Amino acid sequence: MAAFAILSALGLFLSSAHAQNCTALTPFAPLKVSDGYTAQVVLNGLKGPRDIVLDTAGNILVSEQRGAGIRRVVLTESDDGNVCVASSAQLIPDSSLNHGLAISQDGKTIFVSNMASVSAYPYDAEAGTVGAKKTVIEGMRSGGHVTRTLFIPSSAPDILLVSRGSDGNIDNSTTNVASGKSMIKAFKISELLASETTTDYATGGEVLGWGLRNSVGVGEDPSTGGIWSVENSADDIHRSDVDLHNDNPAEELNYHGIVKDAENPRKGLNYGYPACFSAWGPSDIPSNSGITVGSQFGGIDGTPFEQVTARTSLQDVDEFCRTERQGPRLVFPAHTAPLDIKFKEDGSAAYVTFHGSWNRNPPDGYRVGKIAFANGQPVASVTDTAAAEYVLQNEDTTKCPGACFRPVGLAFDKKGRLFLTSDQSGEIFVLTGA
Ligand SMILES: *[C@@H]1O[C@H](CO)[C@@H](O)[C@H](O)[C@H]1NC(C)=O
Ligand SMILES: *[C@@H]1O[C@H](CO)[C@@H](O)[C@H](O)[C@H]1NC(C)=O
């Protein structure tokens, strides 16, 4: 009894001394958290939080899609281990910023993006201040997919990867690499910052991968330096006038090799779009001989497959897609919209946010998945429909997408806690046990 009373008194003292805001917040939507994990709402009321990174002082930087720029959140911890908000304030008040956010390895430069351009700001993590903006990449203005994901690999800290999606569902111009769309490009940060002119996206940098419809999530396996992306594939697809859209095409996990290697064999490969897609539900595909889960296939109505493949029969087009285009390493259910991928420090798992569908019935996605990795590659094979183990999801997906948790950005901190955003509900969570 006496010991309990003393501990309680000590606990109260510590929390009032160190934690400036530890109000327990209730999740917007009731959540199902898998055994071994805990999920806590750290902050709510944000305007569509999207990408999230941690600075060198352990503070959160987050982009807010609905016109609120970049926010900086200083964290503290209560004595019972809850993550608390010490302060939360707008850092960059630019309403055009809609997703992309990256921080240099030394923590002194922040990169942000809007639909058209990427800008850099000098940053002081302790003071929470930014210097003058410098626009470093431009020429990305196009409709359809408007986010421009930014990522700096820890194994290649002078490289800024910039992912730009297609203009619309099927963008025929992406058959030409010079379109500068549906690709991930690599730019040298030192050159961007030193240059007196702004680099054009389509003509500058190097193509890491193309034929990627809209690869919003980009991440690195820190144990190998391997770069991975998650691709949002096409809507409303038909083949020979048969509607196969509800379970096709698959969303994809693509591998891009090790960017720091001059001889990266994956550099510059084409991953298929807009001529080739991957199967999730092979039985719904007409003339499906040779097509299994994860196989690339083509012949989708309204796509330029004949021009790209120079073949006419579906069998021959599918053969081209399997052999002449780089296939995915894993596939996920159609339309589940993977938006980020981040790895555990030891390379044993990747976590992927599935923002959730609009183009299938019933809706699907709206959850966070774990993918087991070993020796730099997923443990599962491309035909595996259970490669992702879901660890955080809505209790009731029949309420989706309206009254749902919709995860977007992911960031591990130095303690291995996984921070994540949910744009629709305006929340930042911390997931432990990852
Ligand atoms: C504590 O956090 C909650 C949730 O974000 C916020 O509504 C409240 O204003 C904060 N209180 C203080 C004193 O910062
Ligand atoms: C793209 O190309 C295909 C095949 O030529 C054509 O059917 C389709 O109409 C084109 N799409 C657009 C938007 O021009």
Tab-separated table of C-alpha atoms in Angstrom, residues 1 31 125 143 150 159 163 178 182 199 263 287 401 405:
chain	number	residue	atom	x	y	z
A	1	MET	CA	0.000	0.000	0.000
A	31	LEU	CA	-9.666	0.953	-34.583
A	125	ALA	CA	15.686	21.838	-35.780
A	143	GLY	CA	-3.482	17.384	-63.523
A	150	LEU	CA	10.196	13.310	-52.045
A	159	ILE	CA	20.272	12.007	-53.695
A	163	SER	CA	8.132	10.660	-57.820
A	178	ALA	CA	10.738	12.477	-72.184
A	182	SER	CA	4.888	8.236	-64.249
A	199	THR	CA	16.251	22.326	-62.706
A	263	GLU	CA	26.100	-0.187	-61.572
A	287	SER	CA	-8.102	-15.067	-72.263
A	401	PRO	CA	-14.425	5.815	-46.800
A	405	PHE	CA	-9.152	6.136	-40.546
